[in-house]
Tab-separated table of C-alpha atoms in Angstrom:
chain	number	residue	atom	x	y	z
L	1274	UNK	CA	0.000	0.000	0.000
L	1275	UNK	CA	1.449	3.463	-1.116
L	1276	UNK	CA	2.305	5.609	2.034
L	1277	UNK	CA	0.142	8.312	3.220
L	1278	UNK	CA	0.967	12.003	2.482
L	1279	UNK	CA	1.013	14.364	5.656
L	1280	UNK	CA	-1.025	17.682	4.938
L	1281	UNK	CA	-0.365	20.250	7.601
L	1282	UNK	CA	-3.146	21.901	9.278
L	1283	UNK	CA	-1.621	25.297	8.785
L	1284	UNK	CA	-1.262	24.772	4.544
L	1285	UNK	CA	-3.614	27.369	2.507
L	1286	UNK	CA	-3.425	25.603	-0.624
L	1287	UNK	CA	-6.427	23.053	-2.273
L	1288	UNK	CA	-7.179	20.083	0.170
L	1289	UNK	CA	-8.787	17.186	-2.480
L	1290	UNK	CA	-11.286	14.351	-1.420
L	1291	UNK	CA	-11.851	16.017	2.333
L	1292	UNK	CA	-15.059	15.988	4.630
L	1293	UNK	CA	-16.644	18.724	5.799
L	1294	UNK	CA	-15.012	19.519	9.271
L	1295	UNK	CA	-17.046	19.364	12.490
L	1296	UNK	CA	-19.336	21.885	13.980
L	1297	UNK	CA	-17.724	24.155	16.684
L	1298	UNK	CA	-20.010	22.596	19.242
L	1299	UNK	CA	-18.678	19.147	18.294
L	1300	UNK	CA	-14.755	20.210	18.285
L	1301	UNK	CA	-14.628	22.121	21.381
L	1302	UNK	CA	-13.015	25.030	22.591
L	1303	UNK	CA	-10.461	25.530	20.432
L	1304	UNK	CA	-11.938	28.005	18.716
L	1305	UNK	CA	-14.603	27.899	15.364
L	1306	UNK	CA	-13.210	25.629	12.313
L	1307	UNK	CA	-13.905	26.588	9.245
L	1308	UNK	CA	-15.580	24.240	6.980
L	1309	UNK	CA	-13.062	22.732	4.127
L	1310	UNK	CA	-13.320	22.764	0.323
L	1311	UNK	CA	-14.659	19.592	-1.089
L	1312	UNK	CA	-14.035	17.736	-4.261
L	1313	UNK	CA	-14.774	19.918	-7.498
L	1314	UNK	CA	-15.607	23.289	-5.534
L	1315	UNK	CA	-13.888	26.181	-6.365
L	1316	UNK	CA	-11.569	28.228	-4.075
L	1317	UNK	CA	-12.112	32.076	-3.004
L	1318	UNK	CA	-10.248	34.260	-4.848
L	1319	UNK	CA	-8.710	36.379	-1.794
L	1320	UNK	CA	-7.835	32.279	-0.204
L	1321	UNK	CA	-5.742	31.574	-3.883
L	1322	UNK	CA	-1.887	32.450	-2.785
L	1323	UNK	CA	-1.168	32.895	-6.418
L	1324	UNK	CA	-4.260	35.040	-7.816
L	1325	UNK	CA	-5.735	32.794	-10.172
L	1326	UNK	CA	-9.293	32.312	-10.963
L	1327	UNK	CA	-9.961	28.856	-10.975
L	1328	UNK	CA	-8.435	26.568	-8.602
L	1329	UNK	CA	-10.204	23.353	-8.733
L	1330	UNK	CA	-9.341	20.840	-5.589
L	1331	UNK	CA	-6.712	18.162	-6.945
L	1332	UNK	CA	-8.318	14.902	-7.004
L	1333	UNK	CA	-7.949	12.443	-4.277
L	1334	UNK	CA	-5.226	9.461	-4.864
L	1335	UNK	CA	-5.631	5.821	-4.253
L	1336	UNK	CA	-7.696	5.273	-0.585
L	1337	UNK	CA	-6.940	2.805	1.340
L	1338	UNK	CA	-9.409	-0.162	1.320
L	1339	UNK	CA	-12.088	-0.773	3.833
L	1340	UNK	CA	-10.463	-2.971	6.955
L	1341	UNK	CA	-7.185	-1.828	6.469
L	1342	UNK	CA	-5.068	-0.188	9.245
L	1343	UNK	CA	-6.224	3.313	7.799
L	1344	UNK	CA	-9.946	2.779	7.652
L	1345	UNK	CA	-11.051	0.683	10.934
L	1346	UNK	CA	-10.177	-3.106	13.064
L	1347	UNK	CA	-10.468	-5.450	9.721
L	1348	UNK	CA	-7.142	-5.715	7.750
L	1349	UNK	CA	-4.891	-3.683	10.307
L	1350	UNK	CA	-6.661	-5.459	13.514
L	1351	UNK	CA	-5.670	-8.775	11.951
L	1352	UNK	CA	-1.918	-7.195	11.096
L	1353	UNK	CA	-1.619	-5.958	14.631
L	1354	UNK	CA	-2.577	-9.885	16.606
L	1355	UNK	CA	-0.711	-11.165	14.015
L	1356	UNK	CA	2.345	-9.280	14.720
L	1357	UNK	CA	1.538	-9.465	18.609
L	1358	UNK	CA	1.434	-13.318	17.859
L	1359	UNK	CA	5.316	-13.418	16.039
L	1360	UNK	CA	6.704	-11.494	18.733
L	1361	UNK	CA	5.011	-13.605	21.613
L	1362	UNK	CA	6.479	-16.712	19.786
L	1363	UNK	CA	10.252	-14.899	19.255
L	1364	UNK	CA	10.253	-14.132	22.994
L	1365	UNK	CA	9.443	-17.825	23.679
L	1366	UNK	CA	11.634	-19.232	21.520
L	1367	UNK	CA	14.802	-16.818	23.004
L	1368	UNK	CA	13.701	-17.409	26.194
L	1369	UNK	CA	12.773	-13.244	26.277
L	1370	UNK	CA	10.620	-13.999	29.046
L	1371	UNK	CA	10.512	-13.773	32.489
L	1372	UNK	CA	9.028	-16.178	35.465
L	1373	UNK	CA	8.560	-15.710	39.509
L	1374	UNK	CA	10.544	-17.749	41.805
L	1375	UNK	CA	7.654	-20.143	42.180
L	1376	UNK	CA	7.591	-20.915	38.083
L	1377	UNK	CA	4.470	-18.365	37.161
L	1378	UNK	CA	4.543	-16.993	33.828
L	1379	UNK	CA	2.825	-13.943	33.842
L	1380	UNK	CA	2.529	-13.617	29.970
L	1381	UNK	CA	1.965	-17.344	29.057
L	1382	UNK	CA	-0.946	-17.224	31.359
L	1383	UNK	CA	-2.241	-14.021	30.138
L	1384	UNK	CA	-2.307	-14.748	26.530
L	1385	UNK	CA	-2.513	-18.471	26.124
L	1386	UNK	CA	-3.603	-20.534	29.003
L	1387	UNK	CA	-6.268	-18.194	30.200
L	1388	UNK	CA	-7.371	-17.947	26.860
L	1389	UNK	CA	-7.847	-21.844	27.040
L	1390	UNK	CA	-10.197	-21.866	29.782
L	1391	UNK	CA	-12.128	-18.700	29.233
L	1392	UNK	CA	-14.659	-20.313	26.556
L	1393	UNK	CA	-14.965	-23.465	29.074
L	1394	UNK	CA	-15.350	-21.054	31.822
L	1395	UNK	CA	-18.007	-18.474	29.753
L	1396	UNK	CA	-19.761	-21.087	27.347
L	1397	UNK	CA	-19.709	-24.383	28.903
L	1398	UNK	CA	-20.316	-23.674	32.889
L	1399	UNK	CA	-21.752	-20.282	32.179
L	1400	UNK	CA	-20.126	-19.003	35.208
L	1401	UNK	CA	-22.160	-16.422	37.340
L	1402	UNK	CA	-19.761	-14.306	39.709
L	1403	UNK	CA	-20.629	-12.831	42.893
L	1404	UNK	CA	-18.802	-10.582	45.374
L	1405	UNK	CA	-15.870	-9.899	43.658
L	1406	UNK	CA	-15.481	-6.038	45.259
L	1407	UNK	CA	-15.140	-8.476	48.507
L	1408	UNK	CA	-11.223	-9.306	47.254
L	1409	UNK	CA	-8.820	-6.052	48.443
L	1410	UNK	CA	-7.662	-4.158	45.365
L	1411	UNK	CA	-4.232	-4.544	46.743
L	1412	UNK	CA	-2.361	-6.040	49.528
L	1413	UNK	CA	-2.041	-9.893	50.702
L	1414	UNK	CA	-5.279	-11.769	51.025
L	1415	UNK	CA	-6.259	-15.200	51.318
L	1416	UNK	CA	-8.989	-16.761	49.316
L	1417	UNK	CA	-10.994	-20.072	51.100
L	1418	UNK	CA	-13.093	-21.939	49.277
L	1419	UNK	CA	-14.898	-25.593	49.032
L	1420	UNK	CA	-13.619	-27.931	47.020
L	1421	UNK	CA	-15.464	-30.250	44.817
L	1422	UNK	CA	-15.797	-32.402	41.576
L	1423	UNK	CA	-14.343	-35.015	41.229
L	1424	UNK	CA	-11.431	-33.205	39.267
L	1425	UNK	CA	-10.129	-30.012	40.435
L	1426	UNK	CA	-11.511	-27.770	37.669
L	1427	UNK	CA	-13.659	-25.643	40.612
L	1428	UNK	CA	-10.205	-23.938	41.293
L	1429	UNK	CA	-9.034	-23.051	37.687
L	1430	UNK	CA	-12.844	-21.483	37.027
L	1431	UNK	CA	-12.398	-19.605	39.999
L	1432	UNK	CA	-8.486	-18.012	38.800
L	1433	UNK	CA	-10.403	-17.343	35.850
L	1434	UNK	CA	-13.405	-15.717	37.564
L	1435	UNK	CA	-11.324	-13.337	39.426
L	1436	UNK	CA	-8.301	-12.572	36.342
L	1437	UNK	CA	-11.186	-11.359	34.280
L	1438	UNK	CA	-13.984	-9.814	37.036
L	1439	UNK	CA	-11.736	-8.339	39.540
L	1440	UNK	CA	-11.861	-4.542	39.130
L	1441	UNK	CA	-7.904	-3.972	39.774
L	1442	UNK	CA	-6.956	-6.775	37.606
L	1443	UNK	CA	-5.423	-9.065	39.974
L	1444	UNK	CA	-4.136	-12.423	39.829
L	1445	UNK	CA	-4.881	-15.452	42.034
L	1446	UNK	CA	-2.209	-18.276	43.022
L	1447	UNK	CA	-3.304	-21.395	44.022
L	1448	UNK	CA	-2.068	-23.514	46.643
L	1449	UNK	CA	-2.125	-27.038	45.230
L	1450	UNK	CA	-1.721	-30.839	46.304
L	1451	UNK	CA	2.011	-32.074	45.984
L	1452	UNK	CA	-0.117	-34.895	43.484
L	1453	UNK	CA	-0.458	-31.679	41.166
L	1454	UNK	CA	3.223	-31.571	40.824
L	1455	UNK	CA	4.681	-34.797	40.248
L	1456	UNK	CA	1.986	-35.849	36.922
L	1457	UNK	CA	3.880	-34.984	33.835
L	1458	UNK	CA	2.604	-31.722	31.853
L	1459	UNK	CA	0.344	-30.911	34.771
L	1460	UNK	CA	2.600	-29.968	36.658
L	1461	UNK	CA	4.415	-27.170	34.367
L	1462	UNK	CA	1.576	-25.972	33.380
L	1463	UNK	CA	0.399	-25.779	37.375
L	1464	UNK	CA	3.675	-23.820	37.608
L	1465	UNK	CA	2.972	-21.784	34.698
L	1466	UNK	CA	-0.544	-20.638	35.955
L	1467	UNK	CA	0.734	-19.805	39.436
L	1468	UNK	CA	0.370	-22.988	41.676
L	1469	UNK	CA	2.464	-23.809	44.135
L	1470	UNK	CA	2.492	-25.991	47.005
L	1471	UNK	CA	0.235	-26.237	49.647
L	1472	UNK	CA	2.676	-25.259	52.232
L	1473	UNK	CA	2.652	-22.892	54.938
L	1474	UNK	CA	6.199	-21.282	53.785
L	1475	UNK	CA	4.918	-20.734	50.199
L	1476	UNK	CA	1.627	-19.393	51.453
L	1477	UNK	CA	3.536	-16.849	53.560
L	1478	UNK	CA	6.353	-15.818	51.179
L	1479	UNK	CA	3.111	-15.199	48.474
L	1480	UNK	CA	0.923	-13.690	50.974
L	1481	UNK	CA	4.371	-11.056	52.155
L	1482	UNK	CA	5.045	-10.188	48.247
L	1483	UNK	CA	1.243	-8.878	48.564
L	1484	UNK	CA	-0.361	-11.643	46.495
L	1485	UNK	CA	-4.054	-13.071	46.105
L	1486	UNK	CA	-3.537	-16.691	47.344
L	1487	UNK	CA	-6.146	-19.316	46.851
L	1488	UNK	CA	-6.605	-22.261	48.901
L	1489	UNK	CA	-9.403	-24.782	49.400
L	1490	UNK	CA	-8.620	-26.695	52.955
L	1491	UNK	CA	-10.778	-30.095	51.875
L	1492	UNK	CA	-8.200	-30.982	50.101
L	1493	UNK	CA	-9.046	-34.474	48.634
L	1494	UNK	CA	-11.852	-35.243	50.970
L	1495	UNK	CA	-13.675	-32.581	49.559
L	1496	UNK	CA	-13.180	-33.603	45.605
L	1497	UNK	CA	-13.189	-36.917	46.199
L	1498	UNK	CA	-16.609	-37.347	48.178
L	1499	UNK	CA	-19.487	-39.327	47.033
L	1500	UNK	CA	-22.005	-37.947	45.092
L	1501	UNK	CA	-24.631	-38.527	48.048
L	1502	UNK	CA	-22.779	-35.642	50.172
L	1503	UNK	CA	-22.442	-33.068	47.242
L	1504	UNK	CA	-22.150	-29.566	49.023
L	1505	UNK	CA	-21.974	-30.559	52.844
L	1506	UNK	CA	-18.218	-29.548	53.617
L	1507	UNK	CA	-15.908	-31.641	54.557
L	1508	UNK	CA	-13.165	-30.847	57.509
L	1509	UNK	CA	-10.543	-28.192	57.299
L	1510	UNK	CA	-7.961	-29.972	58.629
L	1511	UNK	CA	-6.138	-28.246	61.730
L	1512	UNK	CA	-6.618	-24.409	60.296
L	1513	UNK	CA	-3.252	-24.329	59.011
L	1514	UNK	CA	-4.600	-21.357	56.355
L	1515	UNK	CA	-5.876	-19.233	59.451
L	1516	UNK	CA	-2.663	-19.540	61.206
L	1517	UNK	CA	-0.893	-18.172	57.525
L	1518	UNK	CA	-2.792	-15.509	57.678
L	1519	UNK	CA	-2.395	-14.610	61.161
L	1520	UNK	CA	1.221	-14.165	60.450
L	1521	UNK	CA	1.207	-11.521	57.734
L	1522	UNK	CA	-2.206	-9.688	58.775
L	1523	UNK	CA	-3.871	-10.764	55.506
L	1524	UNK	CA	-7.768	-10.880	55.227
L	1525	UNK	CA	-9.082	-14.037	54.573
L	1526	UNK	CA	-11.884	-13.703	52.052
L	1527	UNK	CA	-14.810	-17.181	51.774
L	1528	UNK	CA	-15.911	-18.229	48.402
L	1529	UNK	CA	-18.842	-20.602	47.453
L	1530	UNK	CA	-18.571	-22.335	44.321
L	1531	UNK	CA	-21.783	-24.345	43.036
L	1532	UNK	CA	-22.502	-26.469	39.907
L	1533	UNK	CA	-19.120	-28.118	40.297
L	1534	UNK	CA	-20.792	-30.600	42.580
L	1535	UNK	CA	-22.585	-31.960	39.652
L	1536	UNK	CA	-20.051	-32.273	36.603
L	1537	UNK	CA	-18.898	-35.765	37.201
L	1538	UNK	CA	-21.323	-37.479	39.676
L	1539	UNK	CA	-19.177	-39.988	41.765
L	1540	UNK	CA	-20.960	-42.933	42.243
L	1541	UNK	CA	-18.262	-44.830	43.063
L	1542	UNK	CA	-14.517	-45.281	44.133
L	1543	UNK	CA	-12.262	-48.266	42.925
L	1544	UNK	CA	-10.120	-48.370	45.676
L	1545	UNK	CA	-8.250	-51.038	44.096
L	1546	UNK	CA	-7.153	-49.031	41.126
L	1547	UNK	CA	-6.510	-46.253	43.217
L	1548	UNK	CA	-3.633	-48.054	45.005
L	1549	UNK	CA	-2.352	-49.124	41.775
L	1550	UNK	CA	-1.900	-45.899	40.036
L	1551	UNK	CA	-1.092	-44.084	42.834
L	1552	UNK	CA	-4.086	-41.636	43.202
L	1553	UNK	CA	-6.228	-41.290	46.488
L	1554	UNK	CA	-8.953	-42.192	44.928
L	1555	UNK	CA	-10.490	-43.832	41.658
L	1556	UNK	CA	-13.749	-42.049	40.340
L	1557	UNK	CA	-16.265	-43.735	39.170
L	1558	UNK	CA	-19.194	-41.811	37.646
L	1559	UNK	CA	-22.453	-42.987	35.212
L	1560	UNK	CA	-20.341	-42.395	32.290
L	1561	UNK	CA	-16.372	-43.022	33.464
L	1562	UNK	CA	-14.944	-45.453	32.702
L	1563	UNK	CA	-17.717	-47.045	30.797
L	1564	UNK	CA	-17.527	-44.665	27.701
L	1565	UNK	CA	-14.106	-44.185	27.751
L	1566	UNK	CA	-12.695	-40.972	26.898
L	1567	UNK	CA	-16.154	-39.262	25.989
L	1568	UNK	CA	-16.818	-40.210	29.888
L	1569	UNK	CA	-14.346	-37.989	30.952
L	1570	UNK	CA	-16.286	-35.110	29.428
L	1571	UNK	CA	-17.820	-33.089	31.782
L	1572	UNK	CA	-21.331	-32.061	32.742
L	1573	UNK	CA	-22.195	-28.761	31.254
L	1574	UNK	CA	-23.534	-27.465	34.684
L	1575	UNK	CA	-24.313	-24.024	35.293
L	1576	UNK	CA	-21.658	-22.185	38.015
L	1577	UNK	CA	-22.198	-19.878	40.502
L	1578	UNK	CA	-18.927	-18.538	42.469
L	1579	UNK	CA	-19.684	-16.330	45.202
L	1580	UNK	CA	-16.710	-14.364	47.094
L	1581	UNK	CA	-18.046	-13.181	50.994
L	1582	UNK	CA	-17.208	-10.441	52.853
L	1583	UNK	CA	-13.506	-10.943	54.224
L	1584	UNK	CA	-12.741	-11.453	57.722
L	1585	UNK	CA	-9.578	-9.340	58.955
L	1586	UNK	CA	-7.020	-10.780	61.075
L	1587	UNK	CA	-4.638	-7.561	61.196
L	1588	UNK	CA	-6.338	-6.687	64.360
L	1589	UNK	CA	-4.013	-9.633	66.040
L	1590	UNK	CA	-1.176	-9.679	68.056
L	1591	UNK	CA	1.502	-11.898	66.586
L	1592	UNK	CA	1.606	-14.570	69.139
L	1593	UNK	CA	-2.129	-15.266	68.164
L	1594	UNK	CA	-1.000	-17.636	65.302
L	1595	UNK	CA	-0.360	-19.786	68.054
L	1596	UNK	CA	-3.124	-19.651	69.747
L	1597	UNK	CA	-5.327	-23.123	68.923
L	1598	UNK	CA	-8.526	-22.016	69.951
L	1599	UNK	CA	-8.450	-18.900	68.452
L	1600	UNK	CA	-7.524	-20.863	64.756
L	1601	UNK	CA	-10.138	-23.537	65.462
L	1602	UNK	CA	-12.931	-20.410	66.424
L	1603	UNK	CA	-11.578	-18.405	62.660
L	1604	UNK	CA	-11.210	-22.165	61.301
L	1605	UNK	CA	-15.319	-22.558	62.180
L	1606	UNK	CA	-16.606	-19.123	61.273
L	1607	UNK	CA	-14.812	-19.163	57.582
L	1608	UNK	CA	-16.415	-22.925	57.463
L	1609	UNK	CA	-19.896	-21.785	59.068
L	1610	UNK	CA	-19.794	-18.976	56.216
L	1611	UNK	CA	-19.322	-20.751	53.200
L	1612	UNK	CA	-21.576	-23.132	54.172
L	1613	UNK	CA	-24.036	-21.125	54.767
L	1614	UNK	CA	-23.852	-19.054	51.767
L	1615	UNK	CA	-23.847	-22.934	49.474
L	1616	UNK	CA	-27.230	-23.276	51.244
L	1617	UNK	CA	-28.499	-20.032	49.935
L	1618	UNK	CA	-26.993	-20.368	46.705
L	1619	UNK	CA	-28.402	-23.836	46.101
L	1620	UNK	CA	-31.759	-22.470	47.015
L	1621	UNK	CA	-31.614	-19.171	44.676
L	1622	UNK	CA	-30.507	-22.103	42.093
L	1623	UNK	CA	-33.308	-22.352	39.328
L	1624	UNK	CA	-31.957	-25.653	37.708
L	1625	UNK	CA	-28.960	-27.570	38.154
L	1626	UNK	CA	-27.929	-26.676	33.699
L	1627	UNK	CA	-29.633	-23.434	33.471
């Protein structure tokens, strides 16, 4: 494409193929514009600088077709991603990149992997958020939820839920089962996305740095649970989160997640095979492992994540992280709370797909 010519604003001569400028009302204060010549209209004789009578407007060259980077988002839009796509892939390739002492990828997980899970997240569980002014803008905070469904996808829709909802753009890291980290693939791509281990040290050094970190304290008992106790909590072990929190003042902020409940309903647990491949526990649902791979698809149930108001613990003296009743009273009221709010969810809930 031929390149543009610059006309300055401050040139007297013919103008060809322009539009009639804006009002003054439209343009502002700057002071009354004065209408330009169009195509084929003659100039005044006391505007000619060299005193001629006829002065036609030079016709217009070659314009630039519709969707290109001159005329709107078509041509040029494509150009742009397309050119944002090389460079991504250059900086990959020359390791141009940079990672957090945990493994997280800022970019990669920006452009690629939540890109992944944002049509599961929008189209297939139709996610409904909640409460998402409850998270701090900035600072440390700790995110509880439950955990459920058979796989853990409950956590990854609820990183998604607050990268794209959360007004100050923030980021949630997930605390994660040390299974996570020894399967193959899973495990960079947990590091990729932010996981780390569900530690007390990496909890604190994440929570100090001034991090959103996510944690759900049912652990397996709460993903692994028969279909007959969907949405009754399980334990939360010995309030190892509250005492994490305790330490570096952060809020801890409940969140209710329903519809995961529902997306593979465990009917069953082959403990046998469990023991074999090493997992702590072996699902078995009305269409796994009977239909093979299409049985791992699953449910398209319809999500509701809910964040709650956040408790503060700054208010604390720092010896109270060792104080047992004081994490097992915390421990209760974060568990009371979510509970309470999966009651009122499930009740509010029309159907368990729509």
């Amino acid at each position: 494409m031929a390149d543009a010519k610059v006309i300055p604003f401050d040139d007297d001569r013919s103008r060809g193929n322009r539009r009639r400028a804006k009002t003054e009302s439209e343009s502002g204060p700057a002071g009354e514009v004065q209408p330009l010549p169009v195509r084929g209209a003659a100039v005044p004789e006391e505007d000619r600088p060299d005193g001629r009578e006829d002065d036609p407007v030079t016709p217009p060259g070659p314009q630039a077709p519709v969707g290109s980077s001159a005329g709107g988002d078509g041509d040029g839009g494509l150009e742009r991603r397309v050119a944002a796509g090389l460079s991504f892939l250059r900086r990959r390739l020359t390791g141009d990149y940079e990672v957090d002492d945990f493994g997280y990828d800022a970019e990669l997980t920006d452009q690629v992997l939540m890109s992944l899970l944002r049509p599961v997240y929008e189209r297939y569980f139709r996610v409904e958020v909640k409460g998402v002014e409850n998270i701090p803008a900035e600072g440390g905070a700790l995110i509880v939820a439950n955990h459920s469904g058979t796989l853990p996808l409950d956590g990854l829709m609820m990183q998604v839920a607050v990268h794209d909802h959360h007004p100050a753009d923030r980021h949630l890291r997930l605390l994660a089962a040390d299974l996570v980290f020894v399967l193959p693939v899973v495990n960079e791509l947990a590091r990729k996305l932010g996981h780390t281990l569900a530690c007390a040290e990496d909890a604190e050094r994440l929570l100090a740095q001034g991090e959103l970190v996510g944690v759900m304290p049912e652990g397996f008992k709460g993903i692994g649970k028969p279909f007959g106790e969907r949405y009754k909590l399980q334990r939360f072990g010995r309030g190892g989160f509250v005492s994490t929190a305790l330490r570096q003042g952060a809020p801890i902020v409940p969140c209710s997640i329903v519809g995961a409940e529902e997306i593979y309903p465990m009917i069953g647990n082959s403990k046998t095979l469990a023991r074999l491949l090493g997992f702590p526990y072996f699902p078995l649902t009305p269409t796994f492992p009977w239909l093979g791979p299409l049985g791992a698809v699953p449910l398209p149930t319809k999500w509701t994540i809910q964040f709650g108001e956040p408790i503060p613990t700054d208010g604390y003296a720092p010896e109270a992280a060792e104080d047992p009743v004081l994490m097992f009273n915390l421990t209760d009221q974060v568990r009371e709370q979510i509970q309470h709010t999966l009651y009122k969810l499930l009740v509010q809930r029309r159907s368990v797909f729509f």
